[in-house]
Coordinates of C-alpha atoms and ligand atoms in Angstrom, one line a residue:
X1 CA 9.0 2.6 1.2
X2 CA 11.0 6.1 1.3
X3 CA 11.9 4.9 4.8
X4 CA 14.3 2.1 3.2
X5 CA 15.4 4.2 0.4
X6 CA 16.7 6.7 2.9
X7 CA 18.3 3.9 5.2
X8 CA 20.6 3.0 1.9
X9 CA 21.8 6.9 1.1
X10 CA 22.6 7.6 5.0
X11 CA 19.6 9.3 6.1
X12 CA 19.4 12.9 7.8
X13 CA 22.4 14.4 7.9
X14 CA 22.2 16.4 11.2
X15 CA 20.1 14.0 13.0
X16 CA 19.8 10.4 11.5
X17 CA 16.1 10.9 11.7
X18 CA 13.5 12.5 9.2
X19 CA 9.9 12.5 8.1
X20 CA 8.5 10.4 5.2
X21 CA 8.2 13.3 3.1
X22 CA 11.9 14.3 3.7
X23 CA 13.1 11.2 2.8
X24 CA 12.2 11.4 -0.9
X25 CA 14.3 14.7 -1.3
X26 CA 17.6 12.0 -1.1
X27 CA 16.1 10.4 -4.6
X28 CA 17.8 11.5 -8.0
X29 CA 15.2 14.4 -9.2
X30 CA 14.3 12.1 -12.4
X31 CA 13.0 9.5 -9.9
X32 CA 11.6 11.9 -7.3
X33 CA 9.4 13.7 -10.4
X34 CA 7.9 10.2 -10.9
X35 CA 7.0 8.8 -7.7
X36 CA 6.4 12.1 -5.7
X37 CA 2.0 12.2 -6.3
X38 CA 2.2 8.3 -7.2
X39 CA 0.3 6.9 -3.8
X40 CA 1.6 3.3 -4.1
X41 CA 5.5 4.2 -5.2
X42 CA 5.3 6.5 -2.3
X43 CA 4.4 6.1 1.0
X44 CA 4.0 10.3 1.5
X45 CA 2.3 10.5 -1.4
X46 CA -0.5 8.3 -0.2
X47 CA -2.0 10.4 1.9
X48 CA -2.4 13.0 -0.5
X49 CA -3.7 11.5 -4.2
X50 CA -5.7 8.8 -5.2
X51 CA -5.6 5.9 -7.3
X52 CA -8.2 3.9 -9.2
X53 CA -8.1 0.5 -11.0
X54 CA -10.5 -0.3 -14.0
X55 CA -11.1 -4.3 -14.6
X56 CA -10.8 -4.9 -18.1
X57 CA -8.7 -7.8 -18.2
X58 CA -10.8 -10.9 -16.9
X59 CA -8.5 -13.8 -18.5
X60 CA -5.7 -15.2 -16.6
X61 CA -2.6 -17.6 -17.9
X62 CA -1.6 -19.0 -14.9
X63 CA -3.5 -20.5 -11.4
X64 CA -2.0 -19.1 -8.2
X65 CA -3.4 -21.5 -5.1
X66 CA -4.7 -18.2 -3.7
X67 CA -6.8 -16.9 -5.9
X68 CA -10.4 -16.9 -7.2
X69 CA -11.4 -14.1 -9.9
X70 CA -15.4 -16.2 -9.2
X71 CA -16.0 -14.9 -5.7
X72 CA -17.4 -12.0 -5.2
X73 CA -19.0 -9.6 -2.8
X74 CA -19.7 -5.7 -3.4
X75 CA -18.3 -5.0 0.5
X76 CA -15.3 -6.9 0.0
X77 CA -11.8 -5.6 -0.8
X78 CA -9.2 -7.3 -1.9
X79 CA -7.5 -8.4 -5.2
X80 CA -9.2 -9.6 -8.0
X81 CA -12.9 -8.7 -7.0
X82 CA -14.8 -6.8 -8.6
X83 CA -18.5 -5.8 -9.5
X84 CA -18.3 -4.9 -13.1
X85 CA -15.8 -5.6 -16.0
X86 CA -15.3 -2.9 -18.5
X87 CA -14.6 -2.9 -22.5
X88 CA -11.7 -1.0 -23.0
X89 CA -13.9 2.6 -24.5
X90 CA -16.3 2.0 -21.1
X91 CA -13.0 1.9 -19.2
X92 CA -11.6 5.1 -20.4
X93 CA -15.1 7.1 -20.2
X94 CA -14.5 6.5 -16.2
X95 CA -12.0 6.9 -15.7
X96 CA -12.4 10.7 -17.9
X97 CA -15.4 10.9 -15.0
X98 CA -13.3 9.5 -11.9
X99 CA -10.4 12.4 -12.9
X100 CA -12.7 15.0 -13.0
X101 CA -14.5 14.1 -10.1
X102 CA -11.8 13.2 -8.0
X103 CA -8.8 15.6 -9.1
X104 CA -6.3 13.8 -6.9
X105 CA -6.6 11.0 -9.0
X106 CA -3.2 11.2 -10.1
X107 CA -3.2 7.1 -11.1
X108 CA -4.6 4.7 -12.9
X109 CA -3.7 0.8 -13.1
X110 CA -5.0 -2.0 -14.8
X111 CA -4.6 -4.8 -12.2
X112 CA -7.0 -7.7 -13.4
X113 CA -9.2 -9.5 -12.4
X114 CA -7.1 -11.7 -14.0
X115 CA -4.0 -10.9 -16.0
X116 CA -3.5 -7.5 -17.8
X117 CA -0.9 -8.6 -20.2
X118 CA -2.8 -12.5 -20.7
X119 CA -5.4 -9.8 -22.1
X120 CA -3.2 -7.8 -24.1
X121 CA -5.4 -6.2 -26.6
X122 CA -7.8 -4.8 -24.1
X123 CA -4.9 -3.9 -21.7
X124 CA -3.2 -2.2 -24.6
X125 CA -6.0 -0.4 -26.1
X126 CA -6.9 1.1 -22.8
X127 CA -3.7 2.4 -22.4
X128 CA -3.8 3.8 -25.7
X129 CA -6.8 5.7 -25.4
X130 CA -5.8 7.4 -21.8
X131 CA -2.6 7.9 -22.8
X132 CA -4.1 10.4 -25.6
X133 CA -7.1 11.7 -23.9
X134 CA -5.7 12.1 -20.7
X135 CA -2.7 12.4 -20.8
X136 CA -2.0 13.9 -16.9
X137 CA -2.8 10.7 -15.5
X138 CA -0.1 7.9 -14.8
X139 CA -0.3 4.8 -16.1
X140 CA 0.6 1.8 -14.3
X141 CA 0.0 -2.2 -14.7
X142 CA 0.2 -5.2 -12.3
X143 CA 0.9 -8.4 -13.9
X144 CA 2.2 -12.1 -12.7
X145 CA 4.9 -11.5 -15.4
X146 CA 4.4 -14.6 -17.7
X147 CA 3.7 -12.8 -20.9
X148 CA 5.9 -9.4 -20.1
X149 CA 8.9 -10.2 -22.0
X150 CA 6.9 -10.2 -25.2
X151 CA 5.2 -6.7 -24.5
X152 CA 7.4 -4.8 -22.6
X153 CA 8.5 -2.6 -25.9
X154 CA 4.6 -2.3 -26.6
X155 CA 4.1 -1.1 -22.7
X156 CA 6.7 1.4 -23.0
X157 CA 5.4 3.1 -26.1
X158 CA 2.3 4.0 -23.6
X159 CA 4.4 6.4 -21.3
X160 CA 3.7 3.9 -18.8
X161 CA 6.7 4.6 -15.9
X162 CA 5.5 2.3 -13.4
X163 CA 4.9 -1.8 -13.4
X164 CA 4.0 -4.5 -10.8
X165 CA 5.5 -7.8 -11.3
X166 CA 4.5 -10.4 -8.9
X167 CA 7.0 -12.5 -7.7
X168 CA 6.8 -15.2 -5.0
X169 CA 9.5 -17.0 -5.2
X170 CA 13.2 -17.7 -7.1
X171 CA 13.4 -21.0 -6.6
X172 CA 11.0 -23.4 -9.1
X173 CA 10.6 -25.8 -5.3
X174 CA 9.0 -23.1 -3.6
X175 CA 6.9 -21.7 -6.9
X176 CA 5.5 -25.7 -7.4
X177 CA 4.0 -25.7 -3.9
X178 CA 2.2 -21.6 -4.8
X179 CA 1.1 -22.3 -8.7
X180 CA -0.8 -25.8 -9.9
X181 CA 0.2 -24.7 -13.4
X182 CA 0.7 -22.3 -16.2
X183 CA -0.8 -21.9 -19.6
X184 CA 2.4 -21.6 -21.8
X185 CA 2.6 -21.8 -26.1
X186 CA -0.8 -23.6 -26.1
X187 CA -0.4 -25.9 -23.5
X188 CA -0.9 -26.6 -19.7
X189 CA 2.5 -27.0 -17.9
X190 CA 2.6 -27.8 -14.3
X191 CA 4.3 -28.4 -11.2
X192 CA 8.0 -27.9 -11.2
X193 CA 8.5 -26.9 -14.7
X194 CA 5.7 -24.6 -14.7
X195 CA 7.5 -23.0 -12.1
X196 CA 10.7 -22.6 -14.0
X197 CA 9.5 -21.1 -16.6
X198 CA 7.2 -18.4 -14.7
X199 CA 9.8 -17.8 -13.1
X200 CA 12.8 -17.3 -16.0
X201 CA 10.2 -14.9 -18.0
X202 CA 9.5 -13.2 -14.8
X203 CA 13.1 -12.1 -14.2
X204 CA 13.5 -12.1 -17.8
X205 CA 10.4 -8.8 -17.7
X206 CA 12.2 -7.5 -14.8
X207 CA 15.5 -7.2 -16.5
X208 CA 14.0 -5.6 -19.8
X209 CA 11.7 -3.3 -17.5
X210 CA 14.9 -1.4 -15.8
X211 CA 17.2 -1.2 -18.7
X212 CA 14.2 0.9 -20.1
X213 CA 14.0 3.5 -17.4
X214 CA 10.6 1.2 -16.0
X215 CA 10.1 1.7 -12.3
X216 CA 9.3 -1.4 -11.3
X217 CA 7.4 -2.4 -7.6
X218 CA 7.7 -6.2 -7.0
X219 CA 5.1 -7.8 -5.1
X220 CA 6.0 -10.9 -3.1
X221 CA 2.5 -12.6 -1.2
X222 CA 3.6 -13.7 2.3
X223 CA 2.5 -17.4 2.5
X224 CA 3.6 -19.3 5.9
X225 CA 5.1 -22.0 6.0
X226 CA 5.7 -21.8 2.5
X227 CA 7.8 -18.9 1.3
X228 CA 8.4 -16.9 4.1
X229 CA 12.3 -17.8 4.7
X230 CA 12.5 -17.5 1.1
X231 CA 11.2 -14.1 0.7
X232 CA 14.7 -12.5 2.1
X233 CA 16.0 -14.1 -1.0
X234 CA 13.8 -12.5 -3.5
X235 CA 14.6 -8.9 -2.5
X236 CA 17.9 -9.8 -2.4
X237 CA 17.2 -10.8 -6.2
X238 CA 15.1 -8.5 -7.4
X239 CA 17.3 -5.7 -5.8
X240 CA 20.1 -7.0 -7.8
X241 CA 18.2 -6.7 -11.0
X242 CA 17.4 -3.0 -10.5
X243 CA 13.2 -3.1 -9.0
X244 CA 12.6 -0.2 -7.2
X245 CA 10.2 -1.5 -4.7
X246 CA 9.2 -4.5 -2.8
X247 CA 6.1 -4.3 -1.6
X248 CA 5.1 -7.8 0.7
X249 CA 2.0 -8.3 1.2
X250 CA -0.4 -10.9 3.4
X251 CA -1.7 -14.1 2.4
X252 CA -5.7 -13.3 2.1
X253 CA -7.1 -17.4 2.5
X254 CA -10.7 -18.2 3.3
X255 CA -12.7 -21.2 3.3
X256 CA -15.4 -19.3 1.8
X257 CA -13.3 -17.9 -1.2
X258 CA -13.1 -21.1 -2.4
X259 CA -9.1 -21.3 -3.7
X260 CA -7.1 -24.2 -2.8
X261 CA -5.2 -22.4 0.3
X262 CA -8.3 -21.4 1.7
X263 CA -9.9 -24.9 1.3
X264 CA -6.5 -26.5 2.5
X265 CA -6.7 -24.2 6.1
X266 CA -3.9 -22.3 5.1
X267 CA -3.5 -19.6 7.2
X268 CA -2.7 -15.9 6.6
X269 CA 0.0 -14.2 8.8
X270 CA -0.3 -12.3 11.7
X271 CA 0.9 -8.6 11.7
X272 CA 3.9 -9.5 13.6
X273 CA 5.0 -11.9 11.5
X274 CA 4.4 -9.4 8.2
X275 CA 6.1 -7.0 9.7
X276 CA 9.1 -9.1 11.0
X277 CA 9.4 -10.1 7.0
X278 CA 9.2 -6.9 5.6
X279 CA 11.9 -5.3 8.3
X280 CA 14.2 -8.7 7.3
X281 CA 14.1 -7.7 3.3
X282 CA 14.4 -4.2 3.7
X283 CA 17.7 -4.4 4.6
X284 CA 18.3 -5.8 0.9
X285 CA 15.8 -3.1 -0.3
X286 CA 13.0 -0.4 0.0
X287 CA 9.8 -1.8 1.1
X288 CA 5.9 -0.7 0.5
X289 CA 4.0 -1.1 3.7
X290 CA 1.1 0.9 3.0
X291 CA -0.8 -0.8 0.2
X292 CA -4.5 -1.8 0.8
X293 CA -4.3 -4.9 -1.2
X294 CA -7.4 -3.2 -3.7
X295 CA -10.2 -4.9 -5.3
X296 CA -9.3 -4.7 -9.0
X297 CA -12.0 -1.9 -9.8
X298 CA -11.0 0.3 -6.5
X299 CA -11.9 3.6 -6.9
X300 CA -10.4 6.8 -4.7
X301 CA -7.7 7.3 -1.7
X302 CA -6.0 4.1 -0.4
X303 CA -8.2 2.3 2.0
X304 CA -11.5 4.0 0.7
X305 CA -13.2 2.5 -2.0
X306 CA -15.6 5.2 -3.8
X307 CA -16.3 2.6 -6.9
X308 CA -20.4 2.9 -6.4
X309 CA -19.6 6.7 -7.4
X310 CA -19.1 5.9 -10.8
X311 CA -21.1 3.0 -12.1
X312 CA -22.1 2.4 -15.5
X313 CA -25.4 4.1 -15.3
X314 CA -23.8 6.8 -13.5
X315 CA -21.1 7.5 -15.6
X316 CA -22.9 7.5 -19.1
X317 CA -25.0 10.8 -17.7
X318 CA -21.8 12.5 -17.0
X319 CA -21.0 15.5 -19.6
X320 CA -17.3 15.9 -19.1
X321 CA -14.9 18.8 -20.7
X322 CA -11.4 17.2 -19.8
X323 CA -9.6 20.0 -21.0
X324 CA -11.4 22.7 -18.4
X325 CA -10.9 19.4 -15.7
X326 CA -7.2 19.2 -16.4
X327 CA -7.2 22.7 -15.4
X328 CA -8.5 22.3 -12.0
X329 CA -6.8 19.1 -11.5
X330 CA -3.1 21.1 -12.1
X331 CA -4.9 24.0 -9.7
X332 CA -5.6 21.3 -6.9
X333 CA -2.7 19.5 -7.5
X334 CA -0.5 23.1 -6.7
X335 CA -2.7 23.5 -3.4
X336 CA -1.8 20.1 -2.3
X337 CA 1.5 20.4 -3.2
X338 CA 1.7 23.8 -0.6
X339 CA 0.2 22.1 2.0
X340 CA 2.5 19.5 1.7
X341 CA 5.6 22.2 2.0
X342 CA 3.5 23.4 5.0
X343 CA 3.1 20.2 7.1
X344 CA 6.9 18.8 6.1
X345 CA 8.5 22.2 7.0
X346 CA 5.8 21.6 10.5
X347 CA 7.3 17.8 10.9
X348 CA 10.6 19.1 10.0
X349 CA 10.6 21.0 13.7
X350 CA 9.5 17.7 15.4
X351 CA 12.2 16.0 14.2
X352 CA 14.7 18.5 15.5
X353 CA 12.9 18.5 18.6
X354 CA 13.6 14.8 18.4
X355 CA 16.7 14.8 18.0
X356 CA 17.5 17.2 20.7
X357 CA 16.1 14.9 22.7
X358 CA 18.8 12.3 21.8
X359 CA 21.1 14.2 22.3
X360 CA 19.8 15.1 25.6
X361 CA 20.1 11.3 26.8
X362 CA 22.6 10.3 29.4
X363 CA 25.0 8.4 26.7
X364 CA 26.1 5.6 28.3
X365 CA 21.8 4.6 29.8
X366 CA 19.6 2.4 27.2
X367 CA 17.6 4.8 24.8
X368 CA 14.0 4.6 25.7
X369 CA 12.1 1.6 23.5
X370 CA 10.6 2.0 20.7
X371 CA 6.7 2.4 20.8
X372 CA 3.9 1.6 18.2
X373 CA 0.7 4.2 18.0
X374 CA -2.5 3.8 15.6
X375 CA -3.9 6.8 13.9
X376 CA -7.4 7.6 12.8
X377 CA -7.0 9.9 9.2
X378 CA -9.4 10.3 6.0
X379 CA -6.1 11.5 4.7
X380 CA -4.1 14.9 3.9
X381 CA -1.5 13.7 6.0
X382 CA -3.3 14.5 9.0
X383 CA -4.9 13.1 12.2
X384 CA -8.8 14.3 11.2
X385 CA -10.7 11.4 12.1
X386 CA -13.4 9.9 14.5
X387 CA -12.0 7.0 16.5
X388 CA -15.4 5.2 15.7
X389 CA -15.8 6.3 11.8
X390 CA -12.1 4.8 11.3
X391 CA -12.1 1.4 9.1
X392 CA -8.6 1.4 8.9
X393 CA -5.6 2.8 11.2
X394 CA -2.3 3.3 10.2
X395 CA 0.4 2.3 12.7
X396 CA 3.9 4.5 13.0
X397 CA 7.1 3.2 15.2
X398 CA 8.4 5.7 17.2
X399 CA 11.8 6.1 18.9
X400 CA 14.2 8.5 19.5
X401 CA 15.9 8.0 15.7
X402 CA 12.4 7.9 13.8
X403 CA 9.0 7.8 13.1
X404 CA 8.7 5.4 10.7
X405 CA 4.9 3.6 9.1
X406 CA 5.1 0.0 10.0
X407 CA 1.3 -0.3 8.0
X408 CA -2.2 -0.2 8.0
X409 CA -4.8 -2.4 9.4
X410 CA -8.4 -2.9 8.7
X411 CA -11.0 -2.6 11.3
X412 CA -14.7 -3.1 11.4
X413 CA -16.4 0.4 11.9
X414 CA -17.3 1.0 15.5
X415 CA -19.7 3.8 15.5
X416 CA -21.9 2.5 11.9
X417 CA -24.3 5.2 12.3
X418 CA -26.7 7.4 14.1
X419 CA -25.4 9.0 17.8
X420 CA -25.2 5.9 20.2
X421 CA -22.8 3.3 19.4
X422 CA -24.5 1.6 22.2
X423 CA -24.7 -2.0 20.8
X424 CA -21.1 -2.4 18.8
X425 CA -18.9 -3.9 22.0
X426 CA -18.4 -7.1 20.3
X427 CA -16.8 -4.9 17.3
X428 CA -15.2 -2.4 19.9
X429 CA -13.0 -5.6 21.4
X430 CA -11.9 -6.8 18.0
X431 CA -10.6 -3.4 17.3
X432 CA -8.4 -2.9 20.6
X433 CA -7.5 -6.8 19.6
X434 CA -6.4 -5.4 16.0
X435 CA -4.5 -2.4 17.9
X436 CA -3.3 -4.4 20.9
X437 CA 0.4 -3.6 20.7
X438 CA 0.0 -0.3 20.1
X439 CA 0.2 2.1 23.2
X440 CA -1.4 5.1 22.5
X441 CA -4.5 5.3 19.2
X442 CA -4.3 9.3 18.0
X443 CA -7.8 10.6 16.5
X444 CA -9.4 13.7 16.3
X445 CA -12.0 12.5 18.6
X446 CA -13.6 10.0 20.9
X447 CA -16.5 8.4 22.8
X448 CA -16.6 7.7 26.3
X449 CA -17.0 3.8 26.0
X450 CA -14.0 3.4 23.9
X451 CA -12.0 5.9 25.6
X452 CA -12.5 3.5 29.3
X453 CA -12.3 0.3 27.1
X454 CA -8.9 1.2 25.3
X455 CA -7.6 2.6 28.8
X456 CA -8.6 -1.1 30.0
X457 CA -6.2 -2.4 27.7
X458 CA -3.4 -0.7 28.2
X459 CA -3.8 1.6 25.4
X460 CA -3.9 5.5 25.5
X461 CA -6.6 7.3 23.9
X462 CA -5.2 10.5 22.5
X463 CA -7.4 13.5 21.0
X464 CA -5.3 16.4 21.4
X465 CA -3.4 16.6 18.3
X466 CA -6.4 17.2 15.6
X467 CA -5.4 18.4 12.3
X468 CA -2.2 18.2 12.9
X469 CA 0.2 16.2 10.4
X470 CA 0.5 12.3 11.5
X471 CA 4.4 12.1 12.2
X472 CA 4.6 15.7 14.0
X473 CA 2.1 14.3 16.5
X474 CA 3.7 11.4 17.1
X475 CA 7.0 12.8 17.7
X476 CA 5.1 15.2 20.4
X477 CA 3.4 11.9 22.2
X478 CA 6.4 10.0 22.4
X479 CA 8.3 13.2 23.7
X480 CA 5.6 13.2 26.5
X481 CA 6.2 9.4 26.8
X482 CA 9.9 9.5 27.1
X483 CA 9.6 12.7 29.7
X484 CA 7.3 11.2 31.6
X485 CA 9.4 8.2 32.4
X486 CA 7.5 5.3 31.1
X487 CA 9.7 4.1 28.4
X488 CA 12.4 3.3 30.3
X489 CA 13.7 0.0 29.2
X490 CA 13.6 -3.1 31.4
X491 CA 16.9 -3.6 33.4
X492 CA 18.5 -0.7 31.8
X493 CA 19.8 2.1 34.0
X494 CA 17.0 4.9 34.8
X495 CA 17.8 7.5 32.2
X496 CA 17.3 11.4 33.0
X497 CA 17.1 14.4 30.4
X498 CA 20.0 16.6 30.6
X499 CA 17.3 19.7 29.5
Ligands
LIG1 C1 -5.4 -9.8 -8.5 S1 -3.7 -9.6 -8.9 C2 -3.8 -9.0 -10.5 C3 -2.5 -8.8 -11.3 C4 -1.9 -10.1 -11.7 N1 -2.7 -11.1 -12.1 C5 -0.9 -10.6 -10.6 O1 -1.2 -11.6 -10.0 O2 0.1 -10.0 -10.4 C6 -3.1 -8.3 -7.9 C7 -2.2 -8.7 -6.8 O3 -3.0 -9.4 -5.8 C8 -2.4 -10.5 -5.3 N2 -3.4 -11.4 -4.7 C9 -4.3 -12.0 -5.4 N3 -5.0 -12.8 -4.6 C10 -4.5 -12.7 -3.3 C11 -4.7 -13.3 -2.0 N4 -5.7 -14.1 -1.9 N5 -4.0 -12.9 -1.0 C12 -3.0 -12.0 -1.2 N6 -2.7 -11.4 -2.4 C13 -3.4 -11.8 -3.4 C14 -1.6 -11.0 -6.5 O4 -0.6 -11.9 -6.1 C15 -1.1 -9.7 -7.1 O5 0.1 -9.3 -6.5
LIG2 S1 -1.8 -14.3 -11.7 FE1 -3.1 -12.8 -10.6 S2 -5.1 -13.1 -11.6 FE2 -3.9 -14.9 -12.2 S3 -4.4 -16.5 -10.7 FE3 -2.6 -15.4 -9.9 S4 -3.4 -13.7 -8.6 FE4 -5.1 -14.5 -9.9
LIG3 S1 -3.2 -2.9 -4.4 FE1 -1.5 -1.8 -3.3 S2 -0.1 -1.2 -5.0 FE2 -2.1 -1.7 -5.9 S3 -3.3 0.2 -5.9 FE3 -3.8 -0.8 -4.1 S4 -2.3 0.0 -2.6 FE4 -1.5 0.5 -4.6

């Protein structure tokens, strides 16, 4: 997201090129203070501080054709699944427990299972609470937007800074095709005109939200066939109207999930085409590409999921001082903070380096293309993990103006235990399928079958840049890449460094 917010204000001055971290310095301080240790509202910040959701809000006041709060499965991870619902004075005792244990917990949303605000009084008395008896923790809420206009002065007396709305379409056409119906003043409405409405009150929140300071993160679910055109529209909207962020994110369908789209075969899309979407609208406006699309009682960093930590049972044998935790929490947070100075001041010099190399182009020859590399991290902003412990890799674009993060994808784990991973080719393949246009996967280390199978494919296995920070490293491999020759582009004449 930083990325786009940047594009808008110019970018680097000297060089047209920056790291992620950089690119928040060119927000207006006020902003800056509120979205620099918020892992979702920045896409630096997500490497460095955690989030966790608690599901007190079961109820929901509209049907959206791609979801099913009745599914379930303790492994799973995505929206609105989870393995426990909360009252609102459980809800608050962890998350007490999850900011103690966890001090770079910096978040905490209420994002269903169903609708926060169609649940108001739970929603509202959780708030409450946290907002007195832990009160160094941001609040933040996710909701389809139906009810918002109605509580947005009640949200605001919370301190809460930050608010999801999600909006799939503008146009009541498209929204009759994505919601069966809403539940509005006592009655079912449907088709069309349940669109219409969702959709006025929606814009309606979104207007009422800005004009009150709200930071406000769109969500738009990419559905094929269906509202992808239209999606360039709604940033263009929602831009208009002030939201901060616009964060697309995949259609997740299954059979086995049992909601309409999955029944119906509707597919998902493929990372190409989400990523094709996402660079159309961010010319209209900055774009999210890093969220994990989280169960609605995730727990922990972005793409780990520490929930079983902090179960009922667990949690009610917790003796917690909060005021000696805030204390540590503000001493962590400090820490983090200087190691963050550290590694953008370290990224900072690859950039330069970067940009030297620009410079260093014959003018008038093709720059060298763009490349995509995967990365192996547990976080910190670093490249500190096991090719075969990853379940996720994050995938930057590099060329000779950026390193930019195009997003994350989920992979099954490789190595699931033990020494040998002697018996996991069948997972092995579907991983290099997952990372099949990247050209080079950077991890801290690697086995000997997955080092000759990536190779196979094309892809480079790279372990020489452990612990160092994720956008340094990839400026140094594409450097090599660009020396070495490799990325010249087809048809283009050969281009030389002038040093
Ligand atoms: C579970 S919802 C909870 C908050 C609220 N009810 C809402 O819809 O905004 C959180 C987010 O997950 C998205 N979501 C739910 N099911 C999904 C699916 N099957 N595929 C992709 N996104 C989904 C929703 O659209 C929403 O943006
Ligand atoms: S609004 Fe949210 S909780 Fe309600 S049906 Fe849609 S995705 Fe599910
Ligand atoms: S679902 Fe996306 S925005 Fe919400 S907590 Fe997870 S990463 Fe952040």
């Amino acid at each position: 997201m930083d990325l786009n917010v940047v594009s808008q204000s110019g970018g680097c001055a000297s060089s047209g090129c920056g790291s992620s971290a950089d690119r928040l310095s060119h927000l207006p301080e006020a902003i800056r203070a509120k979205v620099d240790n918020h892992p979702c509202f920045s896409e630096d910040a997500h490497h460095h501080y955690a989030r966790m959701h608690v599901a007190v809000a079961p109820a929901c006041n509209i049907q959206c054709h791609y979801c099913n709060r009745k599914y379930d499965c303790s492994n799973e991870s995505r929206p609105g699944v989870v393995s426990e619902l909360l009252t609102p004075d459980r809800a608050v005792k962890k998350v007490i427990a999850v900011a103690a244990n966890i001090p770079q917990m910096t978040v905490l949303g209420i994002a269903g299972p169903g609708d926060p605000l169609a649940n108001p009084e739970r929603t509202l008395e959780t708030f409450r609470q946290l907002s007195e008896k832990a009160p160094d923790i941001r609040l933040c809420v996710s909701t389809n937007g139906l009810a918002l206009p109605e509580v947005v002065d009640e949200i605001c007396k919370h301190n809460i800074e930050h608010v999801t709305i999600t909006i799939n379409c503008v146009d009541p056409d498209v929204g009759a095709k994505i919601y069966p119906w809403i539940f509005w003043n006592n009655r079912r409405v449907k088709g069309r005109k349940a669109a219409e409405i969702l959709i006025a009150q929606q814009q309606k929140g979104l207007e009422m939200l800005v004009e009150r300071g709200v930071l406000v993160k769109v969500n738009s679910v990419l559905i094929p066939g269906v509202n992808d055109e239209h999606l360039k529209e709604v940033s263009r909207a929602v831009k208009a109207k002030g939201a901060f962020l616009h964060n697309v994110m995949p259609l997740i369908a299954e059979p086995e999930h049992g909601t309409f789209y999955g029944l119906m075969g509707q597919r998902g899309p493929s990372n190409e085409e989400l990523q094709t979407l996402q660079d159309a609208c961010a010319g209209d406006m900055a774009m999210m590409r890093h969220c994990r699309q989280c169960r609605a009682d995730a727990v922990g960093m972005l793409g780990e999921d520490r929930g079983h930590e902090f179960t009922l049972d667990k949690i009610e044998t917790m003796e917690i001082d909060y005021e000696a935790a805030m204390a540590r929490r503000a001493e962590i947070h400090a820490e983090i903070e200087a190691n963050r100075t550290a590694q953008r001041q370290q990224t900072g010099e690859a950039f330069v380096s970067l940009s030297s190399l620009k410079r260093g182009l014959k003018t008038k020859a093709a720059e060298p293309r763009p490349v995509l590399m995967a990365v192996a991290t547990t976080g910190g902003g670093v490249i500190n993990q096991h090719f075969g412990h990853a379940r996720e890799f994050l995938v930057y674009e590099a060329s000779v103006n950026d390193v930019r993060f195009v997003g994350a994808r989920k992979v099954d784990l490789y190595c699931s235990g033990g020494d040998t991973c002697g018996d996991a080719e069948t997972t092995l393949q579907k991983i290099i399928r997952t990372l099949k246009d990247c050209e080079a996967v950077l991890c801290s280390k690697i086995g000997y079958e997955p080092w000759s199978q990536l190779e196979e494919a094309g892809i480079t296995p790279n372990g020489e840049h452990a612990m160092e920070p994720i956008e340094e490293a990839i400026a140094a491999v594409y450097q090599e890449m660009v020396a070495s020759g490799q990325l010249e582009q087809a048809g283009a004449e050969p281009q030389r460094l002038t040093a």
